[in-house]
Amino acid sequence: MTKKYDVIVIGAGNAGLAAAATAAATGMKTLLIEKNVYPGGCATSFRRGRFEFETALHELANVGTEENPGTIRKIFSDFGIDVNWHIDDTAFRVITADYDVTMPAGVEKFCCEMEKNVPGSYDSVRAVFRLGKKANEAFKYLSSGKPDPNVMMTKHRDFMIMASHSVDTCLNALNMPQRAQNILNTYWSYIGAPSDRLDFLFYVIILDRYINLGPAMPIMRSHEITSAFEDSVRRNGGEIWYGTKVEEIIMKDGKALGVKIGEKEIYGSKIIANCHPGCSFGSLIREDHIPERALKIHNARKNGAQFFTMYIGLCKDAASLGINDYTLILYDSPLSVKQYEGCRGLDTSFIMVNCLNCAFKSASPEGTSMLYFTSVFTEDILKDVTTEGYKDFKNHVAEAMIKRYEEKAGISITPYIEEIVTSSPATFARYINTPGGTPYGYEVSLWDSMIARILNSKNERLFGNLWFVGAHGERTDGYNSAISNGIDAAKSAIKEIKQDRETIA
Amino acid sequence: MTEYEFKTLNPMRFMEIVQEREKCFAEASGGLEGNKWQSNELAKLLHPGDRNMVVSKVIEHSRDCRSFILTMEDQTQKPAFFSAGQYVCVRLDINGNILSRPYSISSSPKESLAGYYRISVKKYNQGLATEYIYNNWKEGSIVKVSEPMGFFTYEPLRDSKNIIGVAGGMGITPLLSMAKAICEGTQRHKLTILYGCSGEHAAVFKDELEEICSRTSDVQVRYVYGNITVDDIVNARCSFCDAEDVSVFVCGPGGLYQYIESQSEQILDKLNIEEYKKHKYIRFESFAESRKTCGEMPEYVNFTVKIRDKVMNFKARTDVTILRSLEENAVPALSGCRGGQCGYCRSKLLSGDVYIPEKTDGRRLADSKYSYLHPCCSFPITDIELEVPSIK
Ligand SMILES: Cc1cc2nc3c(=O)[nH]c(=O)nc-3n(C[C@H](O)[C@H](O)[C@H](O)COP(=O)(O)OP(=O)(O)OC[C@H]3O[C@@H](n4cnc5c(N)ncnc54)[C@H](O)[C@@H]3O)c2cc1C
Ligand code: FES
């Protein structure tokens, strides 16, 4: 044995960083290994010319203000992490064939704006937020330790209803007018599952987090969050090795013992893997070390959505181009179920367009602005693309996105493009090495909802000393989820380490 | 009561969901299906990382300019496809010093499908790397070469369809690749190249360029013996007399870069480009290494370098980049562009002070906040302690 760590974390994505920060802060001898030369995985930024582009974040939920902090702000302050936030007061603008509405943040404002757009909707929308509050309370109870099924059924009955039924079923039961449902469901694409297949519980939790405290973004892009996490790992004595690829997780009798880097073996009591199981089985973990059930769970799940993103630097400022919204979502169909179907094809998927300069002007140099486009696909959009045809294909997708944006938003940007970079699913696959390059782990569904995953997490951990964390984990995709998932795993690892030490003592 | 009907929904349905979940898992295949996504396949083919290539031919253009044809050592593999204008880094192991140098690919993207890249290397007096290459790279030599990198490429959604390529000396290489791509029909735009060199004897790619021009009217070349001037650029505009706009691609040594920068107002004016579109229409690739321009300094400082769990100590000069000192002291440090832009060399300054020329400071905001720097364009001012990422 060359060296022994308490906790080895493979991958410095949001979940890996949070896990390493948790372990290091608890005094565990921690090693964080990352194949790229920077932290964050897909949550980062990159420079091109005069611009620094955000690669992934649309907005973070649950940050809140210093006076009224949300969970994320509290977690970060526990880690001594200092991030400069912008909290926006607009939730989103959404344009569909049927409507063009801009919704404010803040529950009361949101409900009133909905009433203006859909008369008679106020009560039902208000009820959703009431349920959201209950959901978050019950969720805390659930996360706090061993939940008692009796308490769940009696005290948290509404919670159980929400966990049992789809968004559609619940909103219909609340007698919400269809148009209000459609507007309320706008965030479905953040989760990647349509409203007939998504449990109401998860949706309500997400919705409440976004609307209640307002959407937040770090001033220095995601790289500020991940750098701050990294700094916290270092301050607490953790080591970080960049440019280092783990080639194998050393396993014996169903338990992880360490990792291999080239010829070198590094041992650790507990391993937390931020890499996707689908890209680890058969490579990082040899086939004979994988329990059949782990493969069954992986195979039963649908892969998360694929992303096409585009980053544009414009040589004119946002206001003079007529760009006024931080978040603009262009859905063809207002119905999530229909729009989800459309995500199979290039011309029928939706487009999300973010302009950071609308949140804070100084995001790029005076007289310039940045746009960040996202389109999501549920089928292998690159399946017939060759290496020679790849760049033309990317340009074709990019051009189509720009054209649709220009038409639907009535804004001309083409003459002002100073920098343009397109990321395809292959780009994501390159940086984060997930199946199909998905940043969304496994698709959420009623049977495989966040709550079902959390309640089964103990008996679905099938490797000793080893935890898989990230968008593919119990809490599903998103920054908030990945961070919490990493913290959960680290806490569980620390607990085991302490138990092991007591046994030895 | 809004929630009346909601409350009638069955909370026990969750138990059925749990059973359904078990059923889904039970019915699924228990085999290792492997990854069947084309996205992952493309990522591997386009970004294979460093690989061994064979020098399969050496072409001597002149006393101080040679081209090397590089093919794959492993014949079952292909060189990664690239965009004309990109470069590869050659990784050299010179008596234990790991050096990396970027060279634009001077062959066309289509030729990579036929199995090779060509790079063209000018010899520098006392150039550590070029001296080594000239002495050691023979037909049959095995050399380590990175995947293609860089952004000095034609982007149809950004650039004009009419491009003036301004090449200083070896700066012709990426533009030559673009000219070939146009000739082969894989890139669709017009290109007028100003090929600046010291004299006709130095215009080593003249024959090749003439050949391209004879095949396509979309490429034109004008030879400038001596320094390229604003007038040369403005005159080149005449090749596209009815075009609405033009893009200017500049590639070459530091002097050319500085000249164009200093004359940019005039150039924009005469080309009829609005000032605010300067960065859209004038694009650079600098072959020059970052130079130090700040005041009095001790000649040498102490370096402490951490790389994974290894620590190294040495003395290094203050008038060369930190990256150069790392390489000369056998630290296997990563690098790409060597111009502050790609971020491959990103390293953490644990203590000490450095000087970073503003022009080449391509760091991200949070990198500055957390004391990260790009060694390829940073100079030590005091003793420094640095943590560098490892070559995989
Ligand atoms: C993206 C890119 C693409 C390139 N493509 C090509 C190409 O296609 N063909 C080609 O011939 N070259 C190309 N170059 C340039 C080439 O990489 C280098 O000029 C060459 O490798 C010099 O390496 P060397 O080790 O022989 O000389 P070095 O040891 O690097 O030293 C020589 C060079 O470094 C400079 N130098 C030396 N000392 C210092 C100092 N203290 N401070 C600052 N500068 C110093 C010299 O002026 C000279 O330019 C490219 C460069 C870049 C960045
Ligand atoms: S090598 Fe590209 S930034 Fe230093």
mmCIF file of C-alpha atoms in Angstrom, chain A residues 197-495:
data_model
loop_
_atom_site.group_PDB
_atom_site.id
_atom_site.type_symbol
_atom_site.label_atom_id
_atom_site.label_comp_id
_atom_site.label_asym_id
_atom_site.label_seq_id
_atom_site.Cartn_x
_atom_site.Cartn_y
_atom_site.Cartn_z
ATOM 1 C CA ARG A 197 -45.028 11.460 -15.786
ATOM 2 C CA LEU A 198 -43.531 13.686 -13.157
ATOM 3 C CA ASP A 199 -44.574 13.315 -9.529
ATOM 4 C CA PHE A 200 -46.254 16.399 -8.147
ATOM 5 C CA LEU A 201 -44.102 16.309 -5.034
ATOM 6 C CA PHE A 202 -40.830 16.889 -6.807
ATOM 7 C CA TYR A 203 -42.300 19.558 -9.028
ATOM 8 C CA VAL A 204 -43.825 21.462 -6.159
ATOM 9 C CA ILE A 205 -40.560 21.398 -4.220
ATOM 10 C CA ILE A 206 -38.634 22.762 -7.205
ATOM 11 C CA LEU A 207 -41.286 25.371 -7.984
ATOM 12 C CA ASP A 208 -41.436 26.581 -4.422
ATOM 13 C CA ARG A 209 -37.658 26.874 -4.258
ATOM 14 C CA TYR A 210 -37.449 28.945 -7.412
ATOM 15 C CA ILE A 211 -40.403 31.217 -6.871
ATOM 16 C CA ASN A 212 -40.137 31.711 -3.133
ATOM 17 C CA LEU A 213 -36.621 33.079 -2.891
ATOM 18 C CA GLY A 214 -36.094 34.059 -6.513
ATOM 19 C CA PRO A 215 -33.591 32.729 -9.017
ATOM 20 C CA ALA A 216 -29.935 33.269 -8.090
ATOM 21 C CA MET A 217 -26.761 33.372 -10.151
ATOM 22 C CA PRO A 218 -23.146 33.767 -9.075
ATOM 23 C CA ILE A 219 -21.577 36.965 -10.449
ATOM 24 C CA MET A 220 -18.466 35.111 -11.669
ATOM 25 C CA ARG A 221 -20.435 32.284 -13.303
ATOM 26 C CA SER A 222 -20.457 28.727 -11.986
ATOM 27 C CA HIS A 223 -16.705 28.757 -11.811
ATOM 28 C CA GLU A 224 -17.068 30.979 -8.735
ATOM 29 C CA ILE A 225 -19.130 28.345 -6.925
ATOM 30 C CA THR A 226 -16.888 25.440 -7.812
ATOM 31 C CA SER A 227 -13.683 27.382 -7.107
ATOM 32 C CA ALA A 228 -15.085 28.343 -3.719
ATOM 33 C CA PHE A 229 -15.918 24.715 -2.948
ATOM 34 C CA GLU A 230 -12.452 23.707 -4.007
ATOM 35 C CA ASP A 231 -10.960 26.376 -1.773
ATOM 36 C CA SER A 232 -12.943 25.009 1.153
ATOM 37 C CA VAL A 233 -11.535 21.523 0.501
ATOM 38 C CA ARG A 234 -8.000 22.935 0.516
ATOM 39 C CA ARG A 235 -8.485 25.070 3.621
ATOM 40 C CA ASN A 236 -9.501 21.965 5.512
ATOM 41 C CA GLY A 237 -6.438 20.045 4.461
ATOM 42 C CA GLY A 238 -7.902 18.140 1.531
ATOM 43 C CA GLU A 239 -5.752 17.395 -1.497
ATOM 44 C CA ILE A 240 -6.858 17.961 -5.078
ATOM 45 C CA TRP A 241 -5.230 16.348 -8.091
ATOM 46 C CA TYR A 242 -6.242 17.835 -11.411
ATOM 47 C CA GLY A 243 -5.380 16.382 -14.794
ATOM 48 C CA THR A 244 -5.589 12.963 -13.187
ATOM 49 C CA LYS A 245 -7.789 10.185 -14.449
ATOM 50 C CA VAL A 246 -8.833 7.282 -12.289
ATOM 51 C CA GLU A 247 -8.586 4.153 -14.415
ATOM 52 C CA GLU A 248 -9.964 1.597 -12.010
ATOM 53 C CA ILE A 249 -11.716 1.333 -8.690
ATOM 54 C CA ILE A 250 -9.943 -1.435 -6.794
ATOM 55 C CA MET A 251 -12.588 -3.889 -5.548
ATOM 56 C CA LYS A 252 -12.402 -6.924 -3.334
ATOM 57 C CA ASP A 253 -15.293 -9.055 -2.027
ATOM 58 C CA GLY A 254 -17.833 -6.449 -3.102
ATOM 59 C CA LYS A 255 -15.984 -3.632 -1.391
ATOM 60 C CA ALA A 256 -14.019 -0.735 -2.815
ATOM 61 C CA LEU A 257 -10.487 -0.405 -1.483
ATOM 62 C CA GLY A 258 -8.967 2.352 -3.537
ATOM 63 C CA VAL A 259 -8.276 3.613 -7.023
ATOM 64 C CA LYS A 260 -5.711 3.047 -9.744
ATOM 65 C CA ILE A 261 -4.029 5.896 -11.554
ATOM 66 C CA GLY A 262 -1.704 4.536 -14.208
ATOM 67 C CA GLU A 263 0.492 2.063 -12.370
ATOM 68 C CA LYS A 264 -0.148 3.696 -9.034
ATOM 69 C CA GLU A 265 -2.597 2.314 -6.479
ATOM 70 C CA ILE A 266 -4.031 4.702 -3.939
ATOM 71 C CA TYR A 267 -5.998 3.344 -1.028
ATOM 72 C CA GLY A 268 -8.917 4.907 0.744
ATOM 73 C CA SER A 269 -11.406 3.715 3.348
ATOM 74 C CA LYS A 270 -14.376 5.119 1.447
ATOM 75 C CA ILE A 271 -14.746 6.046 -2.208
ATOM 76 C CA ILE A 272 -17.275 8.568 -3.470
ATOM 77 C CA ALA A 273 -17.666 8.461 -7.236
ATOM 78 C CA ASN A 274 -19.046 11.479 -9.040
ATOM 79 C CA CYS A 275 -18.805 9.603 -12.332
ATOM 80 C CA HIS A 276 -21.859 8.107 -14.008
ATOM 81 C CA PRO A 277 -22.458 4.396 -13.243
ATOM 82 C CA GLY A 278 -23.269 3.790 -16.907
ATOM 83 C CA CYS A 279 -19.791 4.902 -17.921
ATOM 84 C CA SER A 280 -18.112 3.198 -14.943
ATOM 85 C CA PHE A 281 -19.516 -0.303 -15.202
ATOM 86 C CA GLY A 282 -17.158 -2.421 -17.268
ATOM 87 C CA SER A 283 -14.399 0.193 -17.224
ATOM 88 C CA LEU A 284 -13.783 1.653 -13.766
ATOM 89 C CA ILE A 285 -15.357 -1.382 -12.177
ATOM 90 C CA ARG A 286 -14.630 -4.762 -13.698
ATOM 91 C CA GLU A 287 -17.654 -6.757 -14.780
ATOM 92 C CA ASP A 288 -17.114 -9.552 -12.264
ATOM 93 C CA HIS A 289 -17.315 -7.024 -9.425
ATOM 94 C CA ILE A 290 -20.720 -5.659 -10.447
ATOM 95 C CA PRO A 291 -23.782 -7.200 -8.774
ATOM 96 C CA GLU A 292 -26.500 -8.139 -11.254
ATOM 97 C CA ARG A 293 -28.961 -5.903 -9.467
ATOM 98 C CA ALA A 294 -26.792 -2.835 -10.086
ATOM 99 C CA LEU A 295 -26.886 -3.567 -13.802
ATOM 100 C CA LYS A 296 -30.627 -4.188 -13.720
ATOM 101 C CA ILE A 297 -31.243 -0.855 -12.020
ATOM 102 C CA HIS A 298 -29.073 0.901 -14.564
ATOM 103 C CA ASN A 299 -30.645 -0.847 -17.546
ATOM 104 C CA ALA A 300 -34.207 -0.302 -16.343
ATOM 105 C CA ARG A 301 -33.776 3.448 -16.294
ATOM 106 C CA LYS A 302 -34.079 5.782 -19.243
ATOM 107 C CA ASN A 303 -31.044 7.904 -19.915
ATOM 108 C CA GLY A 304 -31.409 11.604 -19.136
ATOM 109 C CA ALA A 305 -31.877 14.158 -21.894
ATOM 110 C CA GLN A 306 -29.163 15.291 -24.277
ATOM 111 C CA PHE A 307 -28.234 18.954 -24.542
ATOM 112 C CA PHE A 308 -27.269 21.244 -27.325
ATOM 113 C CA THR A 309 -26.024 24.548 -25.980
ATOM 114 C CA MET A 310 -24.745 27.617 -27.718
ATOM 115 C CA TYR A 311 -22.810 30.548 -26.321
ATOM 116 C CA ILE A 312 -22.865 33.815 -28.201
ATOM 117 C CA GLY A 313 -20.947 37.017 -27.519
ATOM 118 C CA LEU A 314 -22.547 40.048 -29.143
ATOM 119 C CA CYS A 315 -20.803 43.340 -29.935
ATOM 120 C CA LYS A 316 -23.836 45.356 -28.856
ATOM 121 C CA ASP A 317 -25.445 45.720 -25.460
ATOM 122 C CA ALA A 318 -28.617 43.857 -24.580
ATOM 123 C CA ALA A 319 -30.893 46.869 -24.249
ATOM 124 C CA SER A 320 -30.080 48.294 -27.670
ATOM 125 C CA LEU A 321 -30.774 44.900 -29.227
ATOM 126 C CA GLY A 322 -34.123 44.716 -27.463
ATOM 127 C CA ILE A 323 -33.099 41.854 -25.183
ATOM 128 C CA ASN A 324 -34.788 42.344 -21.817
ATOM 129 C CA ASP A 325 -35.191 38.934 -20.218
ATOM 130 C CA TYR A 326 -32.709 36.918 -18.243
ATOM 131 C CA THR A 327 -34.707 33.748 -18.932
ATOM 132 C CA LEU A 328 -36.730 33.401 -22.099
ATOM 133 C CA ILE A 329 -38.249 30.022 -22.876
ATOM 134 C CA LEU A 330 -39.616 29.282 -26.330
ATOM 135 C CA TYR A 331 -41.962 26.316 -26.331
ATOM 136 C CA ASP A 332 -43.774 25.273 -29.492
ATOM 137 C CA SER A 333 -46.480 23.672 -27.455
ATOM 138 C CA PRO A 334 -47.647 25.017 -24.106
ATOM 139 C CA LEU A 335 -48.408 21.427 -23.074
ATOM 140 C CA SER A 336 -45.320 19.811 -21.566
ATOM 141 C CA VAL A 337 -46.462 16.372 -22.701
ATOM 142 C CA LYS A 338 -46.607 17.508 -26.327
ATOM 143 C CA GLN A 339 -43.441 19.556 -26.136
ATOM 144 C CA TYR A 340 -41.616 16.581 -24.630
ATOM 145 C CA GLU A 341 -42.595 14.567 -27.708
ATOM 146 C CA GLY A 342 -41.144 17.367 -29.824
ATOM 147 C CA CYS A 343 -37.798 16.948 -28.109
ATOM 148 C CA ARG A 344 -37.068 14.053 -30.424
ATOM 149 C CA GLY A 345 -36.404 16.314 -33.376
ATOM 150 C CA LEU A 346 -34.133 19.196 -34.229
ATOM 151 C CA ASP A 347 -36.853 21.527 -35.451
ATOM 152 C CA THR A 348 -39.397 20.731 -32.797
ATOM 153 C CA SER A 349 -37.469 20.914 -29.548
ATOM 154 C CA PHE A 350 -37.744 23.973 -27.349
ATOM 155 C CA ILE A 351 -35.157 26.690 -26.843
ATOM 156 C CA MET A 352 -34.202 28.409 -23.642
ATOM 157 C CA VAL A 353 -32.269 31.658 -23.950
ATOM 158 C CA ASN A 354 -30.482 33.325 -21.056
ATOM 159 C CA CYS A 355 -28.941 36.755 -21.095
ATOM 160 C CA LEU A 356 -26.795 37.323 -18.033
ATOM 161 C CA ASN A 357 -26.499 41.014 -18.882
ATOM 162 C CA CYS A 358 -30.220 41.350 -18.154
ATOM 163 C CA ALA A 359 -29.553 40.107 -14.627
ATOM 164 C CA PHE A 360 -26.502 42.292 -14.138
ATOM 165 C CA LYS A 361 -25.155 44.558 -16.840
ATOM 166 C CA SER A 362 -21.483 44.084 -16.028
ATOM 167 C CA ALA A 363 -21.538 40.409 -17.003
ATOM 168 C CA SER A 364 -19.574 41.301 -20.152
ATOM 169 C CA PRO A 365 -17.668 44.441 -21.252
ATOM 170 C CA GLU A 366 -19.457 47.730 -21.872
ATOM 171 C CA GLY A 367 -21.245 47.702 -25.217
ATOM 172 C CA THR A 368 -21.457 43.903 -25.418
ATOM 173 C CA SER A 369 -23.783 41.155 -24.244
ATOM 174 C CA MET A 370 -23.908 37.384 -24.026
ATOM 175 C CA LEU A 371 -26.602 34.892 -24.910
ATOM 176 C CA TYR A 372 -26.693 31.316 -23.774
ATOM 177 C CA PHE A 373 -29.003 28.958 -25.689
ATOM 178 C CA THR A 374 -30.166 25.538 -24.575
ATOM 179 C CA SER A 375 -32.100 22.935 -26.496
ATOM 180 C CA VAL A 376 -32.899 19.487 -25.135
ATOM 181 C CA PHE A 377 -33.329 16.159 -26.924
ATOM 182 C CA THR A 378 -34.682 12.825 -25.784
ATOM 183 C CA GLU A 379 -33.198 10.739 -28.584
ATOM 184 C CA ASP A 380 -29.622 10.297 -29.799
ATOM 185 C CA ILE A 381 -29.491 13.397 -31.917
ATOM 186 C CA LEU A 382 -25.981 12.653 -33.185
ATOM 187 C CA LYS A 383 -26.653 9.069 -34.193
ATOM 188 C CA ASP A 384 -25.937 9.544 -37.902
ATOM 189 C CA VAL A 385 -23.243 12.180 -37.544
ATOM 190 C CA THR A 386 -19.662 11.408 -38.626
ATOM 191 C CA THR A 387 -16.500 13.171 -37.491
ATOM 192 C CA GLU A 388 -16.251 14.919 -40.872
ATOM 193 C CA GLY A 389 -19.861 16.024 -40.778
ATOM 194 C CA TYR A 390 -19.782 17.020 -37.132
ATOM 195 C CA LYS A 391 -18.905 20.688 -37.435
ATOM 196 C CA ASP A 392 -21.406 21.296 -40.235
ATOM 197 C CA PHE A 393 -24.063 19.555 -38.186
ATOM 198 C CA LYS A 394 -23.337 21.712 -35.152
ATOM 199 C CA ASN A 395 -23.498 24.830 -37.292
ATOM 200 C CA HIS A 396 -26.743 23.656 -38.801
ATOM 201 C CA VAL A 397 -28.302 23.238 -35.342
ATOM 202 C CA ALA A 398 -26.880 26.562 -34.195
ATOM 203 C CA GLU A 399 -28.222 28.398 -37.218
ATOM 204 C CA ALA A 400 -31.664 26.887 -36.746
ATOM 205 C CA MET A 401 -31.705 27.917 -33.076
ATOM 206 C CA ILE A 402 -30.712 31.483 -33.928
ATOM 207 C CA LYS A 403 -33.303 31.701 -36.660
ATOM 208 C CA ARG A 404 -36.125 30.475 -34.438
ATOM 209 C CA TYR A 405 -35.070 32.834 -31.685
ATOM 210 C CA GLU A 406 -34.928 35.798 -34.045
ATOM 211 C CA GLU A 407 -38.370 35.000 -35.422
ATOM 212 C CA LYS A 408 -40.158 34.232 -32.184
ATOM 213 C CA ALA A 409 -38.570 36.909 -30.019
ATOM 214 C CA GLY A 410 -38.479 39.457 -32.832
ATOM 215 C CA ILE A 411 -34.840 40.276 -32.145
ATOM 216 C CA SER A 412 -31.991 40.433 -34.659
ATOM 217 C CA ILE A 413 -28.642 39.156 -33.390
ATOM 218 C CA THR A 414 -26.900 37.663 -36.440
ATOM 219 C CA PRO A 415 -25.077 40.845 -37.560
ATOM 220 C CA TYR A 416 -23.537 41.269 -34.105
ATOM 221 C CA ILE A 417 -22.088 37.826 -33.417
ATOM 222 C CA GLU A 418 -18.531 38.366 -32.214
ATOM 223 C CA GLU A 419 -18.003 34.947 -30.650
ATOM 224 C CA ILE A 420 -20.000 31.769 -31.060
ATOM 225 C CA VAL A 421 -19.402 28.381 -29.549
ATOM 226 C CA THR A 422 -21.722 25.404 -29.803
ATOM 227 C CA SER A 423 -21.622 22.433 -27.458
ATOM 228 C CA SER A 424 -23.245 19.238 -28.625
ATOM 229 C CA PRO A 425 -23.917 16.071 -26.634
ATOM 230 C CA ALA A 426 -20.456 14.959 -27.823
ATOM 231 C CA THR A 427 -18.925 18.013 -26.151
ATOM 232 C CA PHE A 428 -20.668 17.107 -22.906
ATOM 233 C CA ALA A 429 -19.592 13.480 -23.303
ATOM 234 C CA ARG A 430 -16.011 14.663 -23.682
ATOM 235 C CA TYR A 431 -15.979 16.731 -20.518
ATOM 236 C CA ILE A 432 -18.224 14.770 -18.178
ATOM 237 C CA ASN A 433 -18.206 11.282 -19.709
ATOM 238 C CA THR A 434 -21.844 10.323 -19.200
ATOM 239 C CA PRO A 435 -23.915 8.142 -21.563
ATOM 240 C CA GLY A 436 -24.909 10.322 -24.494
ATOM 241 C CA GLY A 437 -23.285 13.226 -22.671
ATOM 242 C CA THR A 438 -26.383 13.745 -20.546
ATOM 243 C CA PRO A 439 -25.954 16.145 -17.652
ATOM 244 C CA TYR A 440 -29.280 14.924 -16.248
ATOM 245 C CA GLY A 441 -28.436 11.422 -15.038
ATOM 246 C CA TYR A 442 -31.433 9.140 -15.376
ATOM 247 C CA GLU A 443 -34.780 10.477 -16.475
ATOM 248 C CA VAL A 444 -37.195 11.106 -13.627
ATOM 249 C CA SER A 445 -40.536 9.321 -13.812
ATOM 250 C CA LEU A 446 -43.387 8.493 -11.461
ATOM 251 C CA TRP A 447 -41.901 5.103 -10.609
ATOM 252 C CA ASP A 448 -38.389 6.452 -10.392
ATOM 253 C CA SER A 449 -39.074 9.760 -8.694
ATOM 254 C CA MET A 450 -36.724 11.546 -6.353
ATOM 255 C CA ILE A 451 -38.718 10.399 -3.360
ATOM 256 C CA ALA A 452 -38.789 6.762 -4.490
ATOM 257 C CA ARG A 453 -35.020 6.919 -4.963
ATOM 258 C CA ILE A 454 -34.387 8.480 -1.563
ATOM 259 C CA LEU A 455 -36.595 6.015 0.308
ATOM 260 C CA ASN A 456 -34.800 3.111 -1.367
ATOM 261 C CA SER A 457 -31.320 4.553 -1.218
ATOM 262 C CA LYS A 458 -30.048 2.202 1.481
ATOM 263 C CA ASN A 459 -31.021 -1.027 -0.251
ATOM 264 C CA GLU A 460 -29.980 0.300 -3.638
ATOM 265 C CA ARG A 461 -26.420 0.916 -2.547
ATOM 266 C CA LEU A 462 -24.845 -2.216 -3.886
ATOM 267 C CA PHE A 463 -21.120 -1.697 -3.449
ATOM 268 C CA GLY A 464 -19.373 -1.683 -0.081
ATOM 269 C CA ASN A 465 -17.401 1.461 0.745
ATOM 270 C CA LEU A 466 -18.568 3.049 -2.484
ATOM 271 C CA TRP A 467 -21.161 5.723 -3.233
ATOM 272 C CA PHE A 468 -22.210 7.042 -6.629
ATOM 273 C CA VAL A 469 -23.207 10.699 -6.464
ATOM 274 C CA GLY A 470 -24.372 13.265 -8.986
ATOM 275 C CA ALA A 471 -27.283 13.932 -11.317
ATOM 276 C CA HIS A 472 -27.745 10.167 -11.606
ATOM 277 C CA GLY A 473 -28.161 9.955 -7.825
ATOM 278 C CA GLU A 474 -31.139 9.891 -5.482
ATOM 279 C CA ARG A 475 -31.869 13.568 -5.688
ATOM 280 C CA THR A 476 -31.757 13.675 -9.497
ATOM 281 C CA ASP A 477 -30.387 16.498 -11.625
ATOM 282 C CA GLY A 478 -29.631 20.117 -10.873
ATOM 283 C CA TYR A 479 -27.051 21.984 -8.816
ATOM 284 C CA ASN A 480 -29.087 21.882 -5.610
ATOM 285 C CA SER A 481 -29.690 18.166 -5.933
ATOM 286 C CA ALA A 482 -26.093 17.305 -6.789
ATOM 287 C CA ILE A 483 -24.730 19.343 -3.893
ATOM 288 C CA SER A 484 -27.146 17.756 -1.398
ATOM 289 C CA ASN A 485 -26.457 14.314 -2.820
ATOM 290 C CA GLY A 486 -22.704 14.778 -2.358
ATOM 291 C CA ILE A 487 -23.163 15.967 1.214
ATOM 292 C CA ASP A 488 -25.472 13.032 2.027
ATOM 293 C CA ALA A 489 -22.975 10.505 0.705
ATOM 294 C CA ALA A 490 -20.060 12.086 2.544
ATOM 295 C CA LYS A 491 -22.042 12.089 5.796
ATOM 296 C CA SER A 492 -22.892 8.451 5.307
ATOM 297 C CA ALA A 493 -19.227 7.659 4.571
ATOM 298 C CA ILE A 494 -18.051 9.589 7.622
ATOM 299 C CA LYS A 495 -20.529 7.705 9.785
#
